[in-house]
Every structure is written in structure tokens, then in C-alpha cells.
């Protein structure tokens, strides 16, 4: 696996790239604009239009969205990203480009999704009998594969999402639970488009699973625990209704996605999407060496993340900011500091500085102030004052 990546990286860098090497993720994001793609494209169409995503690095503008997605890939523990904006602003295109940026992951060879790590954690009972047998014989039960984008269907029911009783096993006289979409998203990317149109119980299950990294399903006497370690990206079109504040608060970063307002950027975006529409394979290979560099950078950032610290003076600054903004939710500081750690490590540092908070602050802290909660506390205080004055008056 390592070797083949190495070779293709070398081959591709000789094909289309005469730019100097990229030193940081930030530089990669910044460099995206301003490359004229059209002039150097081969003419023939390789015919992979359905399977080759538009390259992340070819996306024009939308710096905040791209940065938020990169930070979520480096540090999936900050609650994912919610993209808020109208249709046609590139939300879905950018999400579909993300799998290419992520390092390969273990993939089960079995219908039930058993992995060697399940055996390490839970013993042989944690996998299906077939996999237990294979594992005992030394036959592999998983392989390494590229990250997949799991897109939640709009009509998904809770049973589809968390899993339920397996009819296939039931016809063989056995009772088993089958994995839901959340378990299949383990190690992958989960994209929930139009999250504001989903049933509340479904959204709750997704956000719980994303936050914990695992979830438990109980059906009658049966119960199963599944891994659900995925990068979560949600999107919504505010014209079609809002999320409840309690749900909105549970997403880590929120990005307001506007259309491009710079004329030159719009023209460049049009040129690139036109080039992609006529020959997606050529566009993908144009960016492939930078994409592999970015993938290596993200893996290195993930590896270095655990050692990144937030010094006390920076933490106090962040907490003072949150207090000034009257944000009650503890998720405000969790997301602010986790996003700042991801940003620091992307910048090659092992310590967060105040400037990191300034960069990630808007996406971590916006839209957390809940009028409902604010009204709730002020009403609560009114009631409390009334109660106390009544107590003073009547009980002396
Ligand atoms: Zn199995």
C-alpha cells in the first residue's frame, strides 16, 4: 500500500505539476485559486464522469468552507461541520471531493462489517462466526481501501440509520442485528444533506454516534455495540426551514456558504466546472499530485494532533470571549479549542496561539446563542424573583 502510493505520487508529479512543493494545508487552500486549468487539458474524455469527483483543490474561493472541512478531517472529534447556504453554492461538490484527501482505512470483507479491531476489543464473540473461523485460521477478514463517502438518504428511518434485526440471518434460524448506516460510516465520511428535513430522532442518533464514536442498539433481548468514528458533514438550505437550536448547537463548526461574489472567481469557477464536465479524468489528474500531498499532510496532522496543547493564557482568552458572547453551551469552548488545535497542527505547531482562536472563532462560535435558552433563563429568573419576594412577604 505504502509503496504503490509512493510510486503513483512520483509518476503523477512528473505529469502535470511544475509548482513548488506545498508546505502547509493553509498554503494548499490558498493556492487553489488562480490556476488556469483549461489550457493544458487533453481533449479526449476518459468516460469516468460518474465516479471521479471534482478535486477539492480545484474548488474556487469558499475559503472558510474548505478550511472547516480540512479541520474536521484532521480532528473528527469536534462534532463535524454544518454547511448552511442556498443551493448551487458548491456544498455537495466539495463534500464529494473529500474522500480523496483521506488516508486509506481498514475495510471489512464481510456482510456484517466485522474488523480485526473488533476482536482485539471484544474477543471472538464480537465478530460473526464466519469471521471468527477465518481469523482463527489466519485468513484476513479485512483489507485496506480508500475512504468512502456515505450519503444519508433523505427518507432514512431510524432502523436504517442505527441498524436492526437482520432478516437474512432470521431465515437461517439465527437472530442477529445488522449494521446500520452509522456503523457502515465507521472510518469513513458521513454526509447528511438537508439535515433540517430529517426526523429529530434520526438526527439525534447521528449526532450522538458522531460524538461518542460508537453506539449501542437494543432490540428485545439483543444488544450490539458498533463503532461510528466518522467525519460528519451536514448541510442545510435555510430557505427550507431551520434546525432546532439544540440540534444546531451540537454541530462543531458552522459555515455560512454564499455564492462567489468576485467576478474573476466566478469566471474561474465556471471554467473549471466546464473543463470537469467535458473531461473529469483530465481535471482529476491535473490535481492528483497535490491531492496526494494533501492526503499525506492530513495523515501527518492527525498523527501529530494528540500532542497539541492549549496553554492556559490562550484558554482563558477563549473563555473570556465566550463569556462576553453570553454562550452557555459547553460545546462552544470544546469546539473552539479542538478547532484551534487542528488549525495549529495544520500550521506545523504543537501549541495553540491566540491568533488560532481568531481564525477558527467565527465558525466555532457563530449561531450558538439560543434565543430559546436565553428566554428560558430570563423567564426563570423572573419567576425566581417573584417566588423569593412572595416567600419574603408571606414567611417572615
Ligand atoms: Zn463477519
Coordinates of C-alpha atoms and ligand atoms in Angstrom, one line a residue:
X1 CA 0.0 0.0 0.0
X2 CA 2.7 2.5 1.0
X3 CA 4.8 1.5 -2.0
X4 CA 2.1 2.0 -4.5
X5 CA 1.2 5.4 -3.2
X6 CA 4.8 6.4 -3.4
X7 CA 5.1 5.3 -7.0
X8 CA 2.0 6.9 -8.2
X9 CA 2.9 10.1 -6.4
X10 CA 6.2 10.2 -8.3
X11 CA 4.7 9.4 -11.6
X12 CA 1.9 12.0 -11.3
X13 CA 4.2 14.8 -10.1
X14 CA 6.1 14.5 -13.4
X15 CA 2.9 14.7 -15.5
X16 CA 1.2 18.0 -14.7
X17 CA 2.9 19.8 -11.9
X18 CA 5.7 22.4 -12.1
X19 CA 4.6 24.2 -8.9
X20 CA 6.9 24.3 -5.8
X21 CA 6.0 21.8 -3.1
X22 CA 3.3 22.7 -0.7
X23 CA 4.5 23.3 2.9
X24 CA 1.2 23.5 4.8
X25 CA -2.5 22.8 4.4
X26 CA -3.2 26.5 4.6
X27 CA -0.9 27.0 1.6
X28 CA -2.8 24.3 -0.2
X29 CA -6.1 26.0 0.5
X30 CA -4.7 29.4 -0.5
X31 CA -3.1 28.1 -3.7
X32 CA -6.3 26.7 -5.0
X33 CA -7.4 29.9 -6.7
X34 CA -5.7 31.3 -9.9
X35 CA -4.6 28.2 -11.8
X36 CA -5.7 28.2 -15.3
X37 CA -6.8 24.7 -15.9
X38 CA -8.4 24.8 -19.4
X39 CA -5.3 25.5 -21.5
X40 CA -3.4 22.3 -20.7
X41 CA -6.2 19.7 -20.7
X42 CA -6.1 16.7 -23.1
X43 CA -9.1 16.6 -25.3
X44 CA -10.4 13.1 -25.0
X45 CA -12.9 12.0 -22.4
X46 CA -11.9 9.1 -20.3
X47 CA -15.6 8.4 -19.5
X48 CA -15.4 8.3 -15.8
X49 CA -17.8 11.1 -15.2
X50 CA -19.9 9.3 -12.6
X51 CA -17.0 8.1 -10.4
X52 CA -14.4 10.8 -10.4
X53 CA -15.2 13.6 -8.0
X54 CA -14.4 17.2 -8.8
X55 CA -11.0 17.7 -7.0
X56 CA -11.2 19.5 -3.7
X57 CA -8.1 21.6 -4.6
X58 CA -9.8 22.8 -7.8
X59 CA -12.6 24.5 -5.9
X60 CA -12.5 28.2 -6.3
X61 CA -13.0 30.6 -3.3
X62 CA -15.1 29.4 -0.4
X63 CA -12.0 29.5 1.8
X64 CA -13.9 29.2 5.1
X65 CA -15.8 26.2 3.9
X66 CA -12.6 24.5 2.7
X67 CA -10.8 25.3 5.9
X68 CA -13.7 24.0 8.1
X69 CA -13.7 20.7 6.1
X70 CA -10.0 20.3 6.5
X71 CA -10.1 20.9 10.2
X72 CA -12.9 18.4 10.6
X73 CA -10.8 15.8 8.7
X74 CA -7.8 16.5 10.9
X75 CA -9.8 16.4 14.1
X76 CA -13.1 14.5 13.7
X77 CA -13.8 14.8 17.4
X78 CA -15.1 18.3 17.2
X79 CA -18.6 17.5 16.1
X80 CA -18.2 17.8 12.4
X81 CA -19.2 20.7 10.1
X82 CA -22.6 22.1 9.2
X83 CA -22.7 23.9 5.8
X84 CA -25.5 26.5 5.7
X85 CA -26.5 28.0 2.4
X86 CA -28.7 28.0 -0.6
X87 CA -28.5 25.5 -3.5
X88 CA -25.8 25.8 -6.1
X89 CA -23.0 27.2 -3.8
X90 CA -20.8 24.1 -4.1
X91 CA -21.6 22.4 -0.8
X92 CA -22.3 19.0 -2.2
X93 CA -19.4 19.2 -4.7
X94 CA -16.9 20.0 -2.0
X95 CA -18.1 17.2 0.3
X96 CA -17.9 14.7 -2.5
X97 CA -14.3 15.7 -3.1
X98 CA -13.2 14.9 0.4
X99 CA -12.6 11.1 0.3
X100 CA -9.6 11.6 -2.0
X101 CA -8.0 13.7 0.8
X102 CA -8.3 11.0 3.4
X103 CA -5.8 8.2 4.1
X104 CA -6.9 4.6 3.4
X105 CA -8.8 2.7 6.1
X106 CA -9.4 -0.9 7.0
X107 CA -12.4 -2.3 5.2
X108 CA -14.3 -5.4 6.3
X109 CA -14.7 -8.3 3.8
X110 CA -17.9 -9.5 5.5
X111 CA -21.6 -8.7 5.2
X112 CA -21.7 -7.9 8.9
X113 CA -18.8 -5.5 8.7
X114 CA -16.5 -7.4 11.1
X115 CA -13.0 -6.0 11.6
X116 CA -9.9 -7.4 13.3
X117 CA -10.1 -4.5 15.8
X118 CA -13.5 -5.8 17.0
X119 CA -11.7 -9.0 18.0
X120 CA -9.0 -7.0 19.7
X121 CA -11.5 -5.1 21.8
X122 CA -14.3 -7.6 22.3
X123 CA -12.9 -11.1 21.6
X124 CA -14.2 -13.6 19.1
X125 CA -17.8 -13.0 20.1
X126 CA -17.5 -9.5 18.7
X127 CA -17.5 -10.8 15.1
X128 CA -19.7 -13.2 13.1
X129 CA -19.0 -17.0 13.3
X130 CA -17.6 -17.0 9.7
X131 CA -15.1 -14.2 10.6
X132 CA -14.2 -15.8 13.9
X133 CA -13.3 -19.0 12.0
X134 CA -11.4 -17.2 9.3
X135 CA -9.5 -15.2 11.9
X136 CA -8.6 -18.4 13.8
X137 CA -7.2 -19.8 10.5
X138 CA -5.2 -16.7 9.9
X139 CA -7.3 -15.7 6.8
X140 CA -7.7 -11.9 6.5
X141 CA -11.1 -10.6 7.3
X142 CA -10.4 -7.0 6.1
X143 CA -8.4 -5.1 3.6
X144 CA -7.2 -1.6 3.2
X145 CA -9.3 0.6 0.9
X146 CA -10.0 4.3 0.1
X147 CA -12.4 6.2 2.4
X148 CA -16.0 6.2 1.2
X149 CA -18.5 8.9 1.3
X150 CA -21.6 7.6 2.9
X151 CA -24.6 9.8 2.0
X152 CA -27.6 9.5 4.2
X153 CA -30.7 9.1 2.1
X154 CA -33.3 11.8 2.8
X155 CA -36.0 9.2 3.6
X156 CA -33.8 7.3 6.1
X157 CA -35.6 5.8 9.0
X158 CA -34.1 5.2 12.5
X159 CA -33.8 1.5 11.8
X160 CA -31.8 2.2 8.6
X161 CA -29.5 4.6 10.4
X162 CA -28.7 2.6 13.6
X163 CA -29.5 -1.0 12.3
X164 CA -32.0 -3.6 13.5
X165 CA -32.9 -7.2 13.3
X166 CA -31.3 -9.0 10.4
X167 CA -33.8 -10.7 8.2
X168 CA -31.1 -12.6 6.3
X169 CA -29.9 -14.3 9.5
X170 CA -33.5 -14.9 10.6
X171 CA -34.3 -17.0 7.6
X172 CA -31.4 -19.3 8.6
X173 CA -33.0 -19.6 12.1
X174 CA -30.4 -17.3 13.7
X175 CA -31.1 -13.9 15.3
X176 CA -28.6 -11.2 14.6
X177 CA -28.6 -7.5 14.4
X178 CA -27.4 -5.9 11.1
X179 CA -25.3 -2.8 11.0
X180 CA -27.0 0.5 10.1
X181 CA -25.7 3.4 8.1
X182 CA -23.8 4.8 11.1
X183 CA -21.8 1.6 11.6
X184 CA -21.1 1.4 7.8
X185 CA -19.8 5.0 8.1
X186 CA -17.2 4.0 10.6
X187 CA -13.7 5.1 9.4
X188 CA -15.5 7.0 6.5
X189 CA -17.2 10.2 5.8
X190 CA -20.9 10.7 6.6
X191 CA -22.7 13.3 4.6
X192 CA -26.2 14.4 5.8
X193 CA -27.6 16.6 3.1
X194 CA -30.7 18.7 4.1
X195 CA -30.3 17.7 7.7
X196 CA -33.0 20.2 8.6
X197 CA -35.6 18.0 6.8
X198 CA -34.7 14.8 8.7
X199 CA -36.8 13.4 11.6
X200 CA -35.5 14.6 15.0
X201 CA -34.8 11.0 16.3
X202 CA -32.7 10.3 13.3
X203 CA -30.6 13.5 13.7
X204 CA -30.2 12.8 17.4
X205 CA -28.9 9.3 16.7
X206 CA -26.4 10.6 14.2
X207 CA -25.1 13.4 16.5
X208 CA -24.9 11.0 19.5
X209 CA -23.0 8.4 17.4
X210 CA -20.6 11.0 16.0
X211 CA -19.9 12.5 19.4
X212 CA -19.2 9.2 21.1
X213 CA -17.5 7.3 18.3
X214 CA -19.7 4.3 19.0
X215 CA -23.4 3.5 19.7
X216 CA -25.5 0.7 21.1
X217 CA -28.5 -0.9 19.5
X218 CA -31.0 -2.8 21.6
X219 CA -33.8 -4.9 20.1
X220 CA -35.6 -7.1 22.6
X221 CA -33.1 -9.2 24.4
X222 CA -30.4 -8.4 21.9
X223 CA -27.9 -5.6 22.0
X224 CA -24.9 -4.7 19.9
X225 CA -22.3 -2.0 20.1
X226 CA -20.9 -0.6 16.9
X227 CA -18.0 1.8 16.1
X228 CA -19.1 5.0 14.5
X229 CA -15.9 7.0 14.1
X230 CA -16.6 9.2 11.1
X231 CA -16.1 12.7 9.8
X232 CA -19.6 14.2 9.9
X233 CA -20.7 16.9 7.4
X234 CA -24.2 18.2 7.4
X235 CA -25.7 20.7 5.1
X236 CA -28.9 22.7 5.0
X237 CA -30.7 25.2 2.9
X238 CA -32.1 27.8 5.3
X239 CA -34.8 28.6 2.8
X240 CA -36.3 25.2 3.6
X241 CA -36.6 25.6 7.3
X242 CA -34.2 25.8 10.3
X243 CA -32.8 23.3 12.7
X244 CA -33.9 23.4 16.3
X245 CA -31.3 25.4 18.3
X246 CA -30.5 22.4 20.4
X247 CA -29.5 20.4 17.3
X248 CA -27.7 23.4 15.7
X249 CA -25.6 23.6 18.8
X250 CA -24.4 20.1 18.5
X251 CA -22.6 20.6 15.3
X252 CA -19.0 21.6 15.8
X253 CA -18.3 24.2 13.1
X254 CA -20.9 26.1 11.1
X255 CA -20.1 27.7 7.8
X256 CA -22.4 30.2 6.0
X257 CA -21.8 29.4 2.4
X258 CA -22.5 32.2 -0.1
X259 CA -22.2 32.2 -3.8
X260 CA -18.9 33.7 -5.2
X261 CA -19.2 37.5 -5.4
X262 CA -15.9 38.2 -7.2
X263 CA -16.3 38.2 -10.9
X264 CA -12.9 36.7 -11.6
X265 CA -13.5 33.9 -9.2
X266 CA -16.9 33.2 -10.8
X267 CA -15.3 33.0 -14.2
X268 CA -12.5 30.7 -13.0
X269 CA -15.1 28.5 -11.2
X270 CA -17.1 28.3 -14.5
X271 CA -14.0 27.4 -16.5
X272 CA -13.0 24.6 -14.1
X273 CA -16.5 23.2 -13.9
X274 CA -16.8 23.3 -17.7
X275 CA -13.5 21.5 -18.0
X276 CA -14.6 18.9 -15.5
X277 CA -17.9 18.4 -17.2
X278 CA -16.2 17.7 -20.5
X279 CA -13.2 15.6 -19.2
X280 CA -13.3 14.8 -15.4
X281 CA -10.4 12.4 -15.7
X282 CA -8.1 15.1 -17.0
X283 CA -9.1 17.5 -14.3
X284 CA -8.6 14.9 -11.6
X285 CA -5.1 14.0 -12.9
X286 CA -4.2 17.7 -13.1
X287 CA -4.7 17.9 -9.3
X288 CA -3.7 14.4 -8.4
X289 CA -0.2 15.0 -7.1
X290 CA -1.3 17.9 -4.9
X291 CA -4.2 15.8 -3.7
X292 CA -1.8 13.1 -2.6
X293 CA 0.4 15.7 -0.9
X294 CA -2.7 16.9 0.9
X295 CA -3.6 13.4 1.9
X296 CA -0.1 12.9 3.4
X297 CA -0.4 16.2 5.2
X298 CA -3.7 15.3 6.7
X299 CA -2.4 12.0 7.9
X300 CA 0.7 13.7 9.4
X301 CA -1.5 16.3 11.1
X302 CA -3.8 13.5 12.5
X303 CA -0.7 11.7 13.9
X304 CA 0.6 14.9 15.5
X305 CA -2.7 16.2 16.9
X306 CA -2.6 14.3 20.2
X307 CA 0.5 16.3 21.3
X308 CA -1.0 19.7 20.5
X309 CA -1.8 21.7 23.7
X310 CA -3.8 24.9 24.5
X311 CA -1.7 26.9 27.0
X312 CA -3.6 28.4 30.0
X313 CA -3.3 32.0 28.9
X314 CA -4.8 31.2 25.5
X315 CA -7.6 29.1 27.1
X316 CA -8.5 32.0 29.4
X317 CA -8.7 34.3 26.4
X318 CA -11.1 31.9 24.7
X319 CA -13.2 31.5 27.8
X320 CA -13.4 35.3 28.2
X321 CA -14.6 35.6 24.6
X322 CA -17.3 33.0 25.2
X323 CA -18.4 34.8 28.3
X324 CA -18.6 38.1 26.5
X325 CA -20.7 36.5 23.8
X326 CA -23.0 35.0 26.5
X327 CA -22.7 31.5 25.2
X328 CA -24.0 29.0 27.7
X329 CA -23.3 25.8 25.8
X330 CA -20.1 23.9 26.9
X331 CA -19.8 22.9 23.3
X332 CA -18.7 26.4 22.5
X333 CA -15.3 26.0 24.2
X334 CA -14.9 22.4 23.3
X335 CA -15.3 23.2 19.6
X336 CA -13.3 26.4 19.8
X337 CA -10.3 24.7 21.4
X338 CA -10.5 21.5 19.3
X339 CA -10.7 23.5 16.1
X340 CA -7.8 25.7 17.2
X341 CA -5.7 22.6 17.9
X342 CA -6.5 21.3 14.4
X343 CA -5.5 24.6 12.9
X344 CA -2.3 24.8 14.9
X345 CA -1.2 21.3 13.9
X346 CA -2.0 22.1 10.2
X347 CA 0.3 25.1 10.6
X348 CA 3.0 22.8 11.9
X349 CA 2.8 23.8 15.6
X350 CA 2.3 21.8 18.8
X351 CA 0.9 24.8 20.8
X352 CA -2.2 26.8 20.1
X353 CA -1.7 30.6 20.0
X354 CA -4.3 33.4 20.4
X355 CA -4.3 34.1 16.6
X356 CA -5.6 30.5 16.1
X357 CA -8.7 31.4 18.1
X358 CA -9.3 34.4 15.9
X359 CA -9.2 32.2 12.8
X360 CA -11.5 29.4 13.9
X361 CA -13.6 31.5 16.3
X362 CA -16.3 32.6 13.8
X363 CA -17.0 29.0 12.6
X364 CA -16.8 27.5 16.1
X365 CA -18.9 30.2 17.9
X366 CA -21.5 31.6 15.5
X367 CA -25.1 30.6 15.8
X368 CA -24.7 29.1 19.3
X369 CA -26.7 31.8 21.0
X370 CA -30.1 30.3 21.5
X371 CA -33.0 32.7 22.0
X372 CA -34.9 29.8 23.4
X373 CA -32.3 29.2 26.1
X374 CA -31.9 32.9 26.7
X375 CA -35.6 33.5 27.1
X376 CA -35.8 30.4 29.2
X377 CA -33.2 31.7 31.7
X378 CA -34.7 35.2 31.8
X379 CA -38.1 33.8 32.4
X380 CA -36.7 31.5 35.0
X381 CA -35.1 34.5 36.8
X382 CA -38.4 36.4 36.7
X383 CA -40.1 33.5 38.2
X384 CA -37.4 33.1 40.8
X385 CA -37.5 36.8 41.8
X386 CA -41.3 36.6 42.1
X387 CA -41.1 33.5 44.2
X388 CA -38.5 34.9 46.5
X389 CA -40.4 38.2 47.1
X390 CA -43.5 36.1 47.8
X391 CA -41.6 34.0 50.2
X392 CA -40.3 37.1 52.0
X393 CA -43.7 38.6 52.1
X394 CA -45.5 35.6 53.5
X395 CA -42.9 33.8 55.5
X396 CA -41.2 36.2 57.8
Ligands
LIG1 ZN1 -18.1 -11.2 9.8

